[in-house]
Short mmCIF file of C-alpha atoms in Angstrom, two decimals:
data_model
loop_
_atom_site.label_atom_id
_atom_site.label_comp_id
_atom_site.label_asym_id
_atom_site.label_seq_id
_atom_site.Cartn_x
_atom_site.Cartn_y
_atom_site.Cartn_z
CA UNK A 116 -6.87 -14.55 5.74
CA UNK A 117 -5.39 -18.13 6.46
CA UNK A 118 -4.49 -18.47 9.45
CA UNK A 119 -0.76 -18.75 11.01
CA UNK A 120 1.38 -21.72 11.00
CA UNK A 121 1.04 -22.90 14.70
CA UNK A 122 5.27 -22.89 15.20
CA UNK A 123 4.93 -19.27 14.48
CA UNK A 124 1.83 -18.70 17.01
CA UNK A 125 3.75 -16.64 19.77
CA UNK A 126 5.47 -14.64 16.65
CA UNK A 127 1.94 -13.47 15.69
CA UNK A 128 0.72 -13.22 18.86
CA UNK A 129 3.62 -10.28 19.41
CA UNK A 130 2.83 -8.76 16.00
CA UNK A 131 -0.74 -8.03 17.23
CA UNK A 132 0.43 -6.62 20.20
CA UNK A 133 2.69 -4.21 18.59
CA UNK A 134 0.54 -3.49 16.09
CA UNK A 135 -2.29 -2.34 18.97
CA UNK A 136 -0.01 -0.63 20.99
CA UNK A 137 1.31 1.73 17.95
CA UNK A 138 -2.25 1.57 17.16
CA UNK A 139 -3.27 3.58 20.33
CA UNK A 140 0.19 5.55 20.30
CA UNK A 141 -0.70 6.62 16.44
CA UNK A 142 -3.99 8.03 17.28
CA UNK A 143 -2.55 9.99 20.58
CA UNK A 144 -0.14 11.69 18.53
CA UNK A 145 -0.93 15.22 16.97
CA UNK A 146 -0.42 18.93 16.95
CA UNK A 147 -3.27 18.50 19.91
CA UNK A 148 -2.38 16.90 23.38
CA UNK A 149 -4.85 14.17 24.13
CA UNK A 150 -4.16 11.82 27.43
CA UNK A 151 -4.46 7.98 26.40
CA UNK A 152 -7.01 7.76 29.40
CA UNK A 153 -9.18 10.67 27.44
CA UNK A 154 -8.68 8.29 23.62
CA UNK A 155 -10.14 4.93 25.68
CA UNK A 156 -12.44 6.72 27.12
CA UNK A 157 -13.51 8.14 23.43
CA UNK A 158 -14.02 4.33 22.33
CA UNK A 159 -15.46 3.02 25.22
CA UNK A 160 -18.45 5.28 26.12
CA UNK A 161 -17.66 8.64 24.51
CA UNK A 162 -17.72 10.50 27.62
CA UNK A 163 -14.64 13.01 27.60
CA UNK A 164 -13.50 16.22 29.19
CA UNK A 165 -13.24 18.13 25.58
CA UNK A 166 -15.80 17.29 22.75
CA UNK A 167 -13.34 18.66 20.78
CA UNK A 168 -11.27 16.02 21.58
CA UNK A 169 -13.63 13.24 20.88
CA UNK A 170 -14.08 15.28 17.40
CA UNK A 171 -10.04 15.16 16.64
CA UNK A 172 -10.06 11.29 17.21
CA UNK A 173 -13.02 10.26 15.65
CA UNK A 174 -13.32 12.31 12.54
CA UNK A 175 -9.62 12.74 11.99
CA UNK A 176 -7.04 10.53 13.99
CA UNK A 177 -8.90 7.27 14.18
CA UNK A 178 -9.61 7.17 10.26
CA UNK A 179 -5.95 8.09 9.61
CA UNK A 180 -4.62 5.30 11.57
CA UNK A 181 -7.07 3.25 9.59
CA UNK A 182 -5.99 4.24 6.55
CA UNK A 183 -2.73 3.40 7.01
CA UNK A 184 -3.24 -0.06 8.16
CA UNK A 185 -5.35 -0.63 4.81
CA UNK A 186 -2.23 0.96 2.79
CA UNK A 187 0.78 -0.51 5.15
CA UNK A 188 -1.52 -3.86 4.61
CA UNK A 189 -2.12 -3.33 0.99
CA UNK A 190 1.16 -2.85 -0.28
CA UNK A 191 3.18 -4.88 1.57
CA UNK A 192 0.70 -8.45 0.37
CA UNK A 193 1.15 -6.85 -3.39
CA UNK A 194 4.72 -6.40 -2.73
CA UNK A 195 5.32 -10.15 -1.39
CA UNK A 196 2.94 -11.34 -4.23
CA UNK A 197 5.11 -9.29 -7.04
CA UNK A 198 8.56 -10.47 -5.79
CA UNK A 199 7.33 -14.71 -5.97
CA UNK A 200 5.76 -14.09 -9.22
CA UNK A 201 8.56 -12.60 -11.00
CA UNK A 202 11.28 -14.66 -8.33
CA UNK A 203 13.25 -10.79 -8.01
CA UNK A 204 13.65 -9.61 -4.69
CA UNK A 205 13.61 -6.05 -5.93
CA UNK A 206 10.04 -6.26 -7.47
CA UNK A 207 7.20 -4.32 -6.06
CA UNK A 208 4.03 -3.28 -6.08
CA UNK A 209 4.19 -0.52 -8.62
CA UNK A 210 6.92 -2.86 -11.46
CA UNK A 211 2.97 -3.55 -13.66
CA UNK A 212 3.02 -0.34 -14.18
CA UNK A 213 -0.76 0.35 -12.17
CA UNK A 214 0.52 3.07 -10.01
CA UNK A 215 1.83 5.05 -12.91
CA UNK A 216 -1.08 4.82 -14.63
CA UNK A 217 -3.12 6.34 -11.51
CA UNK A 218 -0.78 9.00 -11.62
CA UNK A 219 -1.54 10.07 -15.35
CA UNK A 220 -4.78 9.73 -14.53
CA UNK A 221 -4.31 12.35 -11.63
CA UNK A 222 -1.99 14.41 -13.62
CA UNK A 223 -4.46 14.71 -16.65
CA UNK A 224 -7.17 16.42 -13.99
CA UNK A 225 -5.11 18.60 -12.56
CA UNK A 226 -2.24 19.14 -15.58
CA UNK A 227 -4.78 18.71 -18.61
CA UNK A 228 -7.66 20.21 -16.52
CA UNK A 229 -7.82 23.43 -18.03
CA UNK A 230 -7.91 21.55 -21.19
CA UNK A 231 -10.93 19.43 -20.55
CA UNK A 232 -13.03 22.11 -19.75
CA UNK A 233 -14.21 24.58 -16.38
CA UNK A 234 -16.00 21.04 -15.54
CA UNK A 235 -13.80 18.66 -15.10
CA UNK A 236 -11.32 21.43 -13.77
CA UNK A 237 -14.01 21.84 -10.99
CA UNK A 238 -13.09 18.24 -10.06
CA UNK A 239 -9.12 18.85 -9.95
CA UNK A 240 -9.66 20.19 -6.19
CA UNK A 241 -11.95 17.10 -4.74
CA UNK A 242 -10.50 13.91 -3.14
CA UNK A 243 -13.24 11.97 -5.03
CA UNK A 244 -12.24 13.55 -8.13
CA UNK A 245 -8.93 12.82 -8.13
CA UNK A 246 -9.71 9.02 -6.71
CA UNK A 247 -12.02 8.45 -10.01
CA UNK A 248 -8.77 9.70 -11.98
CA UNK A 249 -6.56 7.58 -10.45
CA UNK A 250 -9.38 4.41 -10.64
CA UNK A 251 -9.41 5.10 -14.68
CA UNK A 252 -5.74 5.47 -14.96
CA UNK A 253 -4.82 2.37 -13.06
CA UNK A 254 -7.90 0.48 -14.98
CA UNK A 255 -6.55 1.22 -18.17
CA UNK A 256 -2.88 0.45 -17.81
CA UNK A 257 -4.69 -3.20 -15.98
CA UNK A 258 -6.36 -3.41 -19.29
CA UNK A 259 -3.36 -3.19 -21.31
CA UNK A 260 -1.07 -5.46 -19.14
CA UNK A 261 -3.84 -8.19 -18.44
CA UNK A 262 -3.76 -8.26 -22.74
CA UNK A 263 -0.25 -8.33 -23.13
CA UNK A 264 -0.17 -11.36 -20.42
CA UNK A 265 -2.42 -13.48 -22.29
CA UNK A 266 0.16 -12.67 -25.12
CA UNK A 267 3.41 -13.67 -24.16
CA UNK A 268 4.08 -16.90 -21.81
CA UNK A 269 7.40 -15.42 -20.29
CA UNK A 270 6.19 -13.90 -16.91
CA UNK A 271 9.57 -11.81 -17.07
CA UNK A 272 8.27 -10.45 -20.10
CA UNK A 273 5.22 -9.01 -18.13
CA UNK A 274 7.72 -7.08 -15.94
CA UNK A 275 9.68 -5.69 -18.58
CA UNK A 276 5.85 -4.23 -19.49
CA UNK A 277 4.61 -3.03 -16.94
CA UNK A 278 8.17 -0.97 -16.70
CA UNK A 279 7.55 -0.30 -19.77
CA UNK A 280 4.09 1.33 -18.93
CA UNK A 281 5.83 2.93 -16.58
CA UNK A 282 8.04 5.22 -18.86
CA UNK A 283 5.46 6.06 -20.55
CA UNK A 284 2.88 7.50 -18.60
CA UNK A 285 5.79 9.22 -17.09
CA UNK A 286 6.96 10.97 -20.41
CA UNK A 287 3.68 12.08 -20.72
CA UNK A 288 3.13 13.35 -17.02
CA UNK A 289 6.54 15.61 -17.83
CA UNK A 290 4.99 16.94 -20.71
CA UNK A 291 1.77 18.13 -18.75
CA UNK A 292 3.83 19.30 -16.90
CA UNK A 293 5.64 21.69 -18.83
CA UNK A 294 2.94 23.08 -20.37
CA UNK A 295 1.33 23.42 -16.64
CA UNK A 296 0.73 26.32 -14.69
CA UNK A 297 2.57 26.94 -10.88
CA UNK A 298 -0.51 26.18 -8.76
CA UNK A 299 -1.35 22.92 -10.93
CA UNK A 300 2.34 21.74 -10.55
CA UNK A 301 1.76 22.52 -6.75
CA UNK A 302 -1.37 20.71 -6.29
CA UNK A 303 -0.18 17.66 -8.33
CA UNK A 304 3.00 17.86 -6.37
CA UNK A 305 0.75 17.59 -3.12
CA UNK A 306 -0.99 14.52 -4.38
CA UNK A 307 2.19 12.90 -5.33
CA UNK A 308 3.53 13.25 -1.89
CA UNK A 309 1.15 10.40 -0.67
CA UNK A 310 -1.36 11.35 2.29
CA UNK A 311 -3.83 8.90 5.17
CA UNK A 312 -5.12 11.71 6.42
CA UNK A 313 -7.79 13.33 3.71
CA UNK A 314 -9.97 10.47 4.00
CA UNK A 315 -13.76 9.95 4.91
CA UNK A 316 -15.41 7.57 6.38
CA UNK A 317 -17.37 7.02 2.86
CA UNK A 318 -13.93 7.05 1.32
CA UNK A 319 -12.23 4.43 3.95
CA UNK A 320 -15.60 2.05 2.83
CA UNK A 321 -15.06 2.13 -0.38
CA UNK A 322 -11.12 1.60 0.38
CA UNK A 323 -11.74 -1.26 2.39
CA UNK A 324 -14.22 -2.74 0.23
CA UNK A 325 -11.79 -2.98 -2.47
CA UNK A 326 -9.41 -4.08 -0.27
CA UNK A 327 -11.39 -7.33 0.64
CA UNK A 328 -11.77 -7.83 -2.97
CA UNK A 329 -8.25 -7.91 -4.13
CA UNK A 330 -7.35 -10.57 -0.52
CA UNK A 331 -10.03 -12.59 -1.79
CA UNK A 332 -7.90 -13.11 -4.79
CA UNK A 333 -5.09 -14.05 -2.75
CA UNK A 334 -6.24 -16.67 -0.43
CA UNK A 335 -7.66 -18.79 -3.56
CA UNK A 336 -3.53 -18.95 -4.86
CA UNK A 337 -1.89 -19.56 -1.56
CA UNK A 338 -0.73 -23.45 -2.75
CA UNK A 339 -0.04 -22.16 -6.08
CA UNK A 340 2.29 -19.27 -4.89
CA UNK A 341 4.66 -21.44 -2.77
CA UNK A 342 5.04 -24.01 -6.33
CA UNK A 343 5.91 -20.81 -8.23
CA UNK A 344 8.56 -20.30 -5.91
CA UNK A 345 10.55 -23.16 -7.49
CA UNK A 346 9.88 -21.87 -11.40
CA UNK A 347 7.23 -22.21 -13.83
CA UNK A 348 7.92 -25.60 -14.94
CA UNK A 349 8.16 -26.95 -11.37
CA UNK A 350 4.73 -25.70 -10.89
CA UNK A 351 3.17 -27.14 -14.20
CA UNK A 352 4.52 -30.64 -13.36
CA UNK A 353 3.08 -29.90 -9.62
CA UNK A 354 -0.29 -29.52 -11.44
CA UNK A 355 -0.83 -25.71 -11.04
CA UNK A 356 -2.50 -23.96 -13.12
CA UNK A 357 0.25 -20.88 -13.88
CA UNK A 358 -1.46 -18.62 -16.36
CA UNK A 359 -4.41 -18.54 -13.71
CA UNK A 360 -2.36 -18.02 -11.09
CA UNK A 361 -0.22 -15.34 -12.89
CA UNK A 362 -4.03 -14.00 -13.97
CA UNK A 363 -5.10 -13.89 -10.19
CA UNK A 364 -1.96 -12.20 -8.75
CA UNK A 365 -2.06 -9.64 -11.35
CA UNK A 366 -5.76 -8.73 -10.41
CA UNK A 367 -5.62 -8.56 -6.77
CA UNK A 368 -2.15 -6.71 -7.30
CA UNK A 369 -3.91 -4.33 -9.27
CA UNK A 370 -6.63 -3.95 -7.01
CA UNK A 371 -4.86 -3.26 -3.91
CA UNK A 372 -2.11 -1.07 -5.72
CA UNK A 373 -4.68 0.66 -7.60
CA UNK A 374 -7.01 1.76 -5.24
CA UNK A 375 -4.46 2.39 -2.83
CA UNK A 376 -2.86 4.86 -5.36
CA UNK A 377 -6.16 6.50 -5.91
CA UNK A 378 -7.00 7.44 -2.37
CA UNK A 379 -3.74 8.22 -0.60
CA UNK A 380 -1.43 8.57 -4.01
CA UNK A 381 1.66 7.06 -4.35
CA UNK A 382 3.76 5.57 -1.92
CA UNK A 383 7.15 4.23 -2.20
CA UNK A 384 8.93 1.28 -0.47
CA UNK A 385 6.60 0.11 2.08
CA UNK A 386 5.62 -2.74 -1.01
CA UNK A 387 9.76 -3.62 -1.77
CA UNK A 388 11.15 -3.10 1.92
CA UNK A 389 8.19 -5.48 4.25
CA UNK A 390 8.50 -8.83 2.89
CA UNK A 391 12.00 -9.13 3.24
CA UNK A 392 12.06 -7.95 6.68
CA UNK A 393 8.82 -10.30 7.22
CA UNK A 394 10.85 -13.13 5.61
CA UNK A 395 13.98 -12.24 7.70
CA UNK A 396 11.86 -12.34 10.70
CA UNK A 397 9.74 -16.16 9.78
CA UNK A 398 12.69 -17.60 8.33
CA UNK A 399 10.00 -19.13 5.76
CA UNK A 400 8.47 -19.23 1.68
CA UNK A 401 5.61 -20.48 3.36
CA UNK A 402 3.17 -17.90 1.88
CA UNK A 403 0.21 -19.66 4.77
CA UNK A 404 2.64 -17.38 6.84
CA UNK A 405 3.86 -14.78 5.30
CA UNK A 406 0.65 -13.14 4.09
CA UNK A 407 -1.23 -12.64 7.42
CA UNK A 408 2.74 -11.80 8.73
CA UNK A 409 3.52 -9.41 6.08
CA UNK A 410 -0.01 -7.82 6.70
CA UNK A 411 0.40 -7.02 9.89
CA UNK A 412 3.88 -6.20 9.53
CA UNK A 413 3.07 -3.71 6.55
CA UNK A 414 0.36 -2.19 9.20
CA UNK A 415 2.90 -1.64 12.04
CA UNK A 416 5.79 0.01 9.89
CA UNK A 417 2.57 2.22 8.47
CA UNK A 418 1.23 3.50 11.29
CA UNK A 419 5.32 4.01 12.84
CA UNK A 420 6.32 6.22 9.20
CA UNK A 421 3.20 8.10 9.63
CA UNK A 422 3.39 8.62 13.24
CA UNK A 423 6.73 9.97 12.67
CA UNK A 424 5.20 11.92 9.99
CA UNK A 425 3.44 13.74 12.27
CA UNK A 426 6.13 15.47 13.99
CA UNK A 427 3.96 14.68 17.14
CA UNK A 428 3.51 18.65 19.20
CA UNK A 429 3.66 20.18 16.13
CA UNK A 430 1.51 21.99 13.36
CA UNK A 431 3.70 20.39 10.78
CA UNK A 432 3.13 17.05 8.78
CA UNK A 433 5.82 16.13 6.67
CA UNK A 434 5.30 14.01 2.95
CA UNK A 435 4.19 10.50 4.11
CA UNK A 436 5.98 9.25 0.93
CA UNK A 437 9.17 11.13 2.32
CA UNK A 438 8.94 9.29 5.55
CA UNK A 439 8.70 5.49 3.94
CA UNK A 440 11.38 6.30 1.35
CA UNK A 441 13.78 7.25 4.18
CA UNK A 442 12.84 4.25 6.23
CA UNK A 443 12.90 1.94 2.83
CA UNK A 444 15.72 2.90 1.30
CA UNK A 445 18.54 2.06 4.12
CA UNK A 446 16.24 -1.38 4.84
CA UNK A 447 17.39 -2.68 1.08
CA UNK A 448 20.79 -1.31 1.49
CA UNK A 449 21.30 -3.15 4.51
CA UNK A 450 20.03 -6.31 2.95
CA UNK A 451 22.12 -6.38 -0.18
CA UNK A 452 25.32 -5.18 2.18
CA UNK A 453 24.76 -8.23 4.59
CA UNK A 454 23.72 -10.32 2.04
CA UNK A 455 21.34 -12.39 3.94
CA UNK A 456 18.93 -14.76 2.59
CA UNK A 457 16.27 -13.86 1.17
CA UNK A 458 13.53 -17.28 0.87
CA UNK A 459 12.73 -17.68 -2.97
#
């Protein structure tokens, strides 16, 4: 990631902080009481008083609170990248259309399932199953939008797509559906709730991987970004390159929506809600700034919605999805009350 404007050094120096501290609170939260002295301990030389402690954090809590720092990272950068490219502070990362498509994808293994066969139905049930849906849902709807961009010049035109895209998967989700029985409505309904906490190490690897892929993107469009801030034809007579940079934010978008989607499902606001508060915090369009501030700021409010999640001392785990909807929602209200400025 580029690195931090130096005027905002002791701004990111405080964002790391926080960001270890809830960090180390995240993982010491659970149905099972386990002393912060027992969790360092677990890092440092693995020498605990309960190996089923060590267990609980390292197979379960620790890739959790890794998980949502990829998807609180994730979302937030496509979010930010969405909003400048279309210049609409209520874009996010799921306006293409990508996440929808993951979700048919999803819905037509577990809806359609017992229409495809007793083989692929034997897949419905499996996290890597219902990832490989996802992946081929999300590709496909990628497919179609990535045509229809090198179609039409009007990048607003590309939103009303992707919304497009949108309706339509989710007509045909509701007629799955219908035609669904109880326990595939349940388990679909599961998936759509969003979850960090199914994931393997194997899983989190291939997460991350993708991950890297779809920053990698984004650090090659920084300059280009900040012109598209002013329009199009600002941009063009700045030299930049729009339908390359429109090509490269719709990839890594994709990418980091996408696989995002696929492994922990859909999950709202976290993508529309951090870059305004990031932007409200910076006071900046400087995207040299905001993307290694909106990534860690995307991490923190992760790791606080599903620490809250939790319902730490208790057997319970509510929808992670639930959780950033309720702490989304009121964060966009608030803004369009106040009626602050928002840097585009």
């Amino acid at each position: 990631m580029v690195s931090p404007t130096k005027s905002y050094k002791n701004t990111f120096i405080i964002l790391i902080i926080t960001l270890f501290l809830i960090f180390i609170i995240n993982i010491s939260l659970g149905s099972v009481y386990i002393p912060l002295k027992q969790i360092f301990l677990a890092f440092i030389d693995g020498n605990i008083e309960k190996e089923s402690w060590k267990s609980i954090i390292l197979n379960y809590r620790l890739p959790k609170a890794i998980t949502a720092i990829i998807v609180g990272s994730g979302l937030s950068i496509s979010g930010l990248l969405m909003q400048t490219l279309f210049r609409n502070p209520l874009a996010g990362p799921f306006v293409l259309g990508i996440s929808s498509g993951a979700s048919l994808g999803v819905a037509i293994l577990i809806l359609g399932g017992s229409f495809l066969g007793a083989n692929i139905l034997s897949y419905a049930f499996t996290s890597w199953g219902q990832a490989l849906a996802a992946s081929i849902g999300a590709f496909l709807v990628l497919s179609a939008v990535m045509i229809a961009a090198a179609k039409v010049r009007n990048t607003m035109s590309i939103l009303i797509i992707g919304l497009m895209f949108g309706s339509l998967t989710s007509a045909v989700i509701s007629v799955l559906a219908y035609f669904s029985s109880a326990n595939q409505l349940q388990q679909y309904m599961f998936w759509s709730f969003g979850s960090l906490g199914n994931l393997s190490w194997k899983e989190i690897s291939a997460l991350l991987i993708v991950f890297i892929i779809g920053i990698s993107f984004v650090v090659f469009i920084i300059k280009p970004l900040n012109s598209l801030l002013l329009g199009e034809n600002y941009a063009k007579s700045m030299g930049v390159n729009v339908k390359q940079t429109r090509n490269f934010t719709l990839i890594a978008t994709s990418l980091l929506t996408g696989v995002i989607t696929a492994f922990s499902g859909p999950i709202a606001f976290i993508g529309l809600a951090v870059p305004h508060l990031t932007k409200l915090l910076f006071s900046t369009s400087n995207h040299k700034t905001l993307l290694p501030a909106v990534a860690i700021s995307g991490a923190i409010i992760m790791l606080i919605c599903d620490s809250i999640a939790q319902m730490p001392n208790s057997e319970y785990t509510l929808p992670i999805n639930a959780i950033t909807s309720l702490f989304g929602a009121p964060i966009i209200i608030w803004l369009l009350v106040r009626k602050r400025k928002i840097y585009y």
